CSV table of C-alpha atoms in Angstrom, one decimal:
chain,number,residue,atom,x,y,z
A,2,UNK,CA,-17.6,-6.0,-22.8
A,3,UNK,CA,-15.0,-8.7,-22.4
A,4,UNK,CA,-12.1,-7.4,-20.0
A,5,UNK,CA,-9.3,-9.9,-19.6
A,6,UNK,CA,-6.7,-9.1,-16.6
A,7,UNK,CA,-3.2,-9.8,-16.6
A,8,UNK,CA,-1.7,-10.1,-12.9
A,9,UNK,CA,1.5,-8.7,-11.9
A,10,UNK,CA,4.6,-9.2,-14.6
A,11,UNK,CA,7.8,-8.7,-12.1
A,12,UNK,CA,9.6,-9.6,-15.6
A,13,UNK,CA,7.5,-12.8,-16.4
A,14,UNK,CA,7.0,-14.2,-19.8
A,15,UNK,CA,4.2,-15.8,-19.1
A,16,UNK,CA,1.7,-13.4,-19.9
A,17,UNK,CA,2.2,-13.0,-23.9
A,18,UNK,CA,0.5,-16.2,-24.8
A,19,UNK,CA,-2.5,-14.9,-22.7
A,20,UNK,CA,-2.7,-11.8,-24.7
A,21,UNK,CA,-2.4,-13.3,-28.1
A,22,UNK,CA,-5.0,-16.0,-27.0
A,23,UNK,CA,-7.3,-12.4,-26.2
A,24,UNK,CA,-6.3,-9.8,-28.8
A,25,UNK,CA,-8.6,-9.9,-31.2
A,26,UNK,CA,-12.1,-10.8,-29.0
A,27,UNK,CA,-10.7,-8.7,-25.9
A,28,UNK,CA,-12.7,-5.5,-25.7
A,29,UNK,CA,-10.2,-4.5,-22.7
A,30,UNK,CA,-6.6,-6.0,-21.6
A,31,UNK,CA,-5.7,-4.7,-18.0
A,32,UNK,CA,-2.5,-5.3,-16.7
A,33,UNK,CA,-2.4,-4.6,-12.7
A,34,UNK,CA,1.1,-3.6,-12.8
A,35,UNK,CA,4.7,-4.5,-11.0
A,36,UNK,CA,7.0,-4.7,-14.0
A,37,UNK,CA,10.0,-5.3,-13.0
A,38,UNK,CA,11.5,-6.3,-9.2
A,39,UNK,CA,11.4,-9.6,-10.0
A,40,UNK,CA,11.3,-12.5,-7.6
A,41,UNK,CA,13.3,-15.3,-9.8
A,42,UNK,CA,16.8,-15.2,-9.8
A,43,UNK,CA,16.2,-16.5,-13.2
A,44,UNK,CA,14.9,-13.9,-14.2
A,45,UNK,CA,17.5,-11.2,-16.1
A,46,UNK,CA,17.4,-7.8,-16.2
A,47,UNK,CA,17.5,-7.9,-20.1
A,48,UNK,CA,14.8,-10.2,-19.6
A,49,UNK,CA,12.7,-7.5,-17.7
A,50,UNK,CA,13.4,-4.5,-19.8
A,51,UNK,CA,12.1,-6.5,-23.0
A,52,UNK,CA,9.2,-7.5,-21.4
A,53,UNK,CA,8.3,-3.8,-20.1
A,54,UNK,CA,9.1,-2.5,-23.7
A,55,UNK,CA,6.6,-5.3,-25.2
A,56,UNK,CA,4.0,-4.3,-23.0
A,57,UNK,CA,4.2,-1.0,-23.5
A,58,UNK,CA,4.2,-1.7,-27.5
A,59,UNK,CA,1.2,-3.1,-27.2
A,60,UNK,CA,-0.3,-0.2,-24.8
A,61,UNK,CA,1.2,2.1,-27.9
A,62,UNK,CA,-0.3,0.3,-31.1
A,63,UNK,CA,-3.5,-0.1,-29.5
A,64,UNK,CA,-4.2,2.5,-27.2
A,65,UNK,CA,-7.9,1.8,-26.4
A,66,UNK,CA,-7.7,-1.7,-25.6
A,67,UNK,CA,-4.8,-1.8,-23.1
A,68,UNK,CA,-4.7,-0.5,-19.6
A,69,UNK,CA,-1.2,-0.5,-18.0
A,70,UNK,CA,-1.7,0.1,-14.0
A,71,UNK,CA,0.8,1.6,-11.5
A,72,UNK,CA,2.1,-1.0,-8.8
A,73,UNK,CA,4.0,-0.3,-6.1
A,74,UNK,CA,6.9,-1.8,-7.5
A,75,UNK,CA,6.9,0.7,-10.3
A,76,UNK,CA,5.8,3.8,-8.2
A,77,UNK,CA,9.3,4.2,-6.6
A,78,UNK,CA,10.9,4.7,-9.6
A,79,UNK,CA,8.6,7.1,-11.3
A,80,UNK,CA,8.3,9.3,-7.9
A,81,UNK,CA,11.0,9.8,-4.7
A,82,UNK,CA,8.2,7.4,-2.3
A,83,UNK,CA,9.3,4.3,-0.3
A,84,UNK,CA,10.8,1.7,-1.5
A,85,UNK,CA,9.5,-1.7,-1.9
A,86,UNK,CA,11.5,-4.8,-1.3
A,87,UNK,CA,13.5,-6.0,-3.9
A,88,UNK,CA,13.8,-2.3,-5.2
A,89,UNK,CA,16.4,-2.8,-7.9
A,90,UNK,CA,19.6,-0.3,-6.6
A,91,UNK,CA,21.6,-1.7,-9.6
A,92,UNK,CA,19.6,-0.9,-12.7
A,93,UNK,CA,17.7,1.9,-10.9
A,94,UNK,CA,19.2,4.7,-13.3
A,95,UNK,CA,17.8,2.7,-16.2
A,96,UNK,CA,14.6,1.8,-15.0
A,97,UNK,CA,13.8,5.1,-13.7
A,98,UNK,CA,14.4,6.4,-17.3
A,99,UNK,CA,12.3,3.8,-19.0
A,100,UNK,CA,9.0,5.1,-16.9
A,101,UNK,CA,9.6,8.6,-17.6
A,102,UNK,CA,9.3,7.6,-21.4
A,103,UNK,CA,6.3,6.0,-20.6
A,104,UNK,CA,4.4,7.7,-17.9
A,105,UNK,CA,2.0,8.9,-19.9
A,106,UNK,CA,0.8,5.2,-21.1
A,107,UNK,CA,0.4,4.3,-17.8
A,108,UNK,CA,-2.2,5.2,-14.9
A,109,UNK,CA,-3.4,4.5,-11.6
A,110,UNK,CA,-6.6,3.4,-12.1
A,111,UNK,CA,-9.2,2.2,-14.3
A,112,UNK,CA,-13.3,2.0,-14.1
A,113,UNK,CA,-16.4,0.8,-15.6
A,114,UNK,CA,-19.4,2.3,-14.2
A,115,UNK,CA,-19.1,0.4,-10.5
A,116,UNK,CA,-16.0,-1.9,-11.7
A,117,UNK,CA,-12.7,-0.8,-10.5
A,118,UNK,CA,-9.5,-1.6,-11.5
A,119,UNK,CA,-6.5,-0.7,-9.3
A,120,UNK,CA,-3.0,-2.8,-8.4
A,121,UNK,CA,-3.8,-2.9,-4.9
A,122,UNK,CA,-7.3,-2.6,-4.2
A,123,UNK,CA,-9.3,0.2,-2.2
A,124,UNK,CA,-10.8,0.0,1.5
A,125,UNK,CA,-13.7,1.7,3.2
A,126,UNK,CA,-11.5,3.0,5.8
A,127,UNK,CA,-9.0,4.2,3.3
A,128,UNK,CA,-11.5,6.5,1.7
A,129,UNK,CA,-12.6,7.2,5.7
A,130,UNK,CA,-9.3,8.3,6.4
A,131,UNK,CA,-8.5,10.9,3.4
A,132,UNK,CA,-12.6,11.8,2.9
A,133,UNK,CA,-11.5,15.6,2.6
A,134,UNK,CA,-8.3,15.0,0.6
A,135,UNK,CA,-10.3,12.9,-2.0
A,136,UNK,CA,-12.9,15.5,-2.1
A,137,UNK,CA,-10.3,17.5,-3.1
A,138,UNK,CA,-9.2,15.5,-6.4
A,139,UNK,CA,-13.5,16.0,-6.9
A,140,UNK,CA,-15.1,12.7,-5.3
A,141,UNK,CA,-18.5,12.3,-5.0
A,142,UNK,CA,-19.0,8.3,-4.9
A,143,UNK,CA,-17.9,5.5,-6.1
A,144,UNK,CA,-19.0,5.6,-9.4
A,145,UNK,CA,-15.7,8.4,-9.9
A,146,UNK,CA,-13.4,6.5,-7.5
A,147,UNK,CA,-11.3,5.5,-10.0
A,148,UNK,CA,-11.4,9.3,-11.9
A,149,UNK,CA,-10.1,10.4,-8.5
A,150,UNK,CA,-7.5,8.2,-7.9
A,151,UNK,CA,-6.1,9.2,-11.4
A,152,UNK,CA,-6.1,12.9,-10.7
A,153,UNK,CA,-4.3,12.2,-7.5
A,154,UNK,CA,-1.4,10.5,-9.2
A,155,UNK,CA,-1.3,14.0,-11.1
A,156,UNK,CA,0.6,16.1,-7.9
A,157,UNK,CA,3.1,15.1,-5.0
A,158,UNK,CA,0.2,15.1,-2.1
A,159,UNK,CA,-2.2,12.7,-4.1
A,160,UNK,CA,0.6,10.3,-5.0
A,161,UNK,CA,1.7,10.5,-1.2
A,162,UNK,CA,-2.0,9.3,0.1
A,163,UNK,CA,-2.0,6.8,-2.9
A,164,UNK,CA,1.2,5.0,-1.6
A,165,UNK,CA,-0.1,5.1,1.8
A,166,UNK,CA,1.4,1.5,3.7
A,167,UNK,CA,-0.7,-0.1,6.0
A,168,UNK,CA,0.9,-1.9,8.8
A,169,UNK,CA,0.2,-5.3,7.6
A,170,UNK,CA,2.6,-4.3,5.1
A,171,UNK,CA,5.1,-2.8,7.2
A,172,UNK,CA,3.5,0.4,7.2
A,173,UNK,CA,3.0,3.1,8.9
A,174,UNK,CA,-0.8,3.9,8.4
A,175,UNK,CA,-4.0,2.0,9.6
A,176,UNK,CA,-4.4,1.4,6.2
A,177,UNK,CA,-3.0,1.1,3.2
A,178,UNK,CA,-3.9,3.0,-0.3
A,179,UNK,CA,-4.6,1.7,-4.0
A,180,UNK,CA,-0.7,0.2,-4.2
A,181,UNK,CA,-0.5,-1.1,-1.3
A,182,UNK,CA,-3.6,-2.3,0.5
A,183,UNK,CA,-2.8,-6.0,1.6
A,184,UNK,CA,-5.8,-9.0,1.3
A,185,UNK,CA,-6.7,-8.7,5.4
A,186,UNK,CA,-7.3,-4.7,5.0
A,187,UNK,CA,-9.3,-5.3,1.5
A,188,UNK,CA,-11.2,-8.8,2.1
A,189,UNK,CA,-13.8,-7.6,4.9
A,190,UNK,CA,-13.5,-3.6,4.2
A,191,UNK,CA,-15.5,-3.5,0.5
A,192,UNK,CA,-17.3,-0.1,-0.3
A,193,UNK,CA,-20.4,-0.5,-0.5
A,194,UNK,CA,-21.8,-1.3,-4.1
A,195,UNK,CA,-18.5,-1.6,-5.5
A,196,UNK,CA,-16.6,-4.8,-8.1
A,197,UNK,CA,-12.8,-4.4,-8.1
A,198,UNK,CA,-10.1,-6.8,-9.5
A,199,UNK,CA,-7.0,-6.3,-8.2
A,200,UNK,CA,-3.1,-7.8,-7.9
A,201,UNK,CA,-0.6,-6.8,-5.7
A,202,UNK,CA,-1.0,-10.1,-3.3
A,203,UNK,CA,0.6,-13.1,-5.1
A,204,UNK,CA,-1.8,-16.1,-4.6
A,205,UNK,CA,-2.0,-19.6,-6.0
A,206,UNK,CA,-5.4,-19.4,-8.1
A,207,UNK,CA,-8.0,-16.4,-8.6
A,208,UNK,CA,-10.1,-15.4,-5.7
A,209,UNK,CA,-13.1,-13.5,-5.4
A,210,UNK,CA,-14.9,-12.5,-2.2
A,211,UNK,CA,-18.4,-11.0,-2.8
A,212,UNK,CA,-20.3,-9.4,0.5
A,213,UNK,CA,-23.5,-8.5,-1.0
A,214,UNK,CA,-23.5,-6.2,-3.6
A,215,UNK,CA,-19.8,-5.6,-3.4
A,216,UNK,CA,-17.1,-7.6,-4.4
A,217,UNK,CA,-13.1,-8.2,-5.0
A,218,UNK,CA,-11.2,-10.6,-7.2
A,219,UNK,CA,-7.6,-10.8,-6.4
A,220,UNK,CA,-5.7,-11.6,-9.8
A,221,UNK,CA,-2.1,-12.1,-8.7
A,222,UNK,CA,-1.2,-15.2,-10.1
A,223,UNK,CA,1.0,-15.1,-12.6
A,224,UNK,CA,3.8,-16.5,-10.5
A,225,UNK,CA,1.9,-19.3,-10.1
A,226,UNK,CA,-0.5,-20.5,-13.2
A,227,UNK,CA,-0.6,-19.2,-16.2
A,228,UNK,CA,-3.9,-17.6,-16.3
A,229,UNK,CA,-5.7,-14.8,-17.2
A,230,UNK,CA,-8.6,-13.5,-15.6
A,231,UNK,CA,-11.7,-13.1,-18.1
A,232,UNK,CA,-14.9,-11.0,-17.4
A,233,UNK,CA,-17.8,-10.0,-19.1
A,234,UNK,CA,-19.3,-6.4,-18.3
């Protein structure tokens, strides 16, 4: 199964060439979210909403192939959570009404037997810390981390644990959650058995730390190269 991973949009343009390269031999297209909030002043507001409405166009004609992920740049305007930075006051109205039209293309997490795809990424001590919540939203290993993580997103105290921030974020948990969880909290904290691919922390080139049979690939890039990342299940 060929997956190809689009990093985080913040209104970028930069990822249409990489789908149309990876339409047609793509089995899976997974974007890992953060829409709009852009960081280029460049960078329009007309320009983000017709980026969003592309993507999510593409999500609509071809359900089954496309994966459209919750960041936590989009989380605070689909729920009342804490705010990132660059939260967008002036268009808020707007935006907020554009993700209520298409919530339900969109989701929290996706997985392949032990692959996991989330924006943020997902610690040990994370799942430590709310054990007996998750157990509530039926978790039994990794192998349904990601089934989990979308039922959570589903009521007001999942989506609260989800959004958890870590202090190395500003944070006022030990650790932060699926949207949030920053490089140091991820990089030496892997589950146990467990592949994810993540965005969230803007680097300069793909990077994947494996620690033996568990590994993470950080895929935020966009703002950087224009590349893809491409992996064969």
């Amino acid at each position: 199964m060929k997956i190809v991973i689009i990093g985080d949009i913040h209104g970028r343009n930069n990822w249409l060439p990489l789908v149309e390269q990876n339409l047609k031999s793509a089995d899976k297209i997974v974007f890992t979210g953060d829409y709009f909030d852009t960081y280029d002043k460049h960078v329009t507001f007309k320009q983000m909403k017709d980026v969003f409405y592309k993507i999510v166009k593409y999500k609509i004609l071809e359900p089954y192939k496309f994966v459209l992920l919750i960041g936590n740049h989009d989380i605070h305007y689909i729920h009342d959570v804490q705010k990132a930075t660059r939260y967008d006051f002036r268009n808020a109205t707007e935006i907020k009404k554009m993700f209520r039209e298409s919530e339900y293309l969109l989701q929290y997490a996706y997985q392949i037997k032990n692959h996991l795809f989330t924006h943020a990424g997902v610690a040990n001590k994370w799942i430590d810390y709310n054990y007996d919540d998750l157990l509530d939203y039926d978790y039994e290993d990794i192998y349904n981390l990601g089934e989990t993580i979308n039922l959570m997103g589903m009521n007001r105290n999942g989506i609260s644990i989800l959004n958890q921030v870590g202090r190395s974020r500003r944070g006022f948990y030990d650790i932060g959650g699926p949207l949030w969880a920053d490089v140091e909290e991820t990089y030496k904290d892997i589950p146990d058995g467990l592949h994810q691919y993540v965005g969230h922390s803007q680097l300069k080139d793909f990077y994947k730390h494996s620690k033996g049979n568990s590994s993470i690939t950080y895929c935020d890039v966009l703002g950087t190269i224009d590349k893809a990342m491409i992996i064969n299940i």
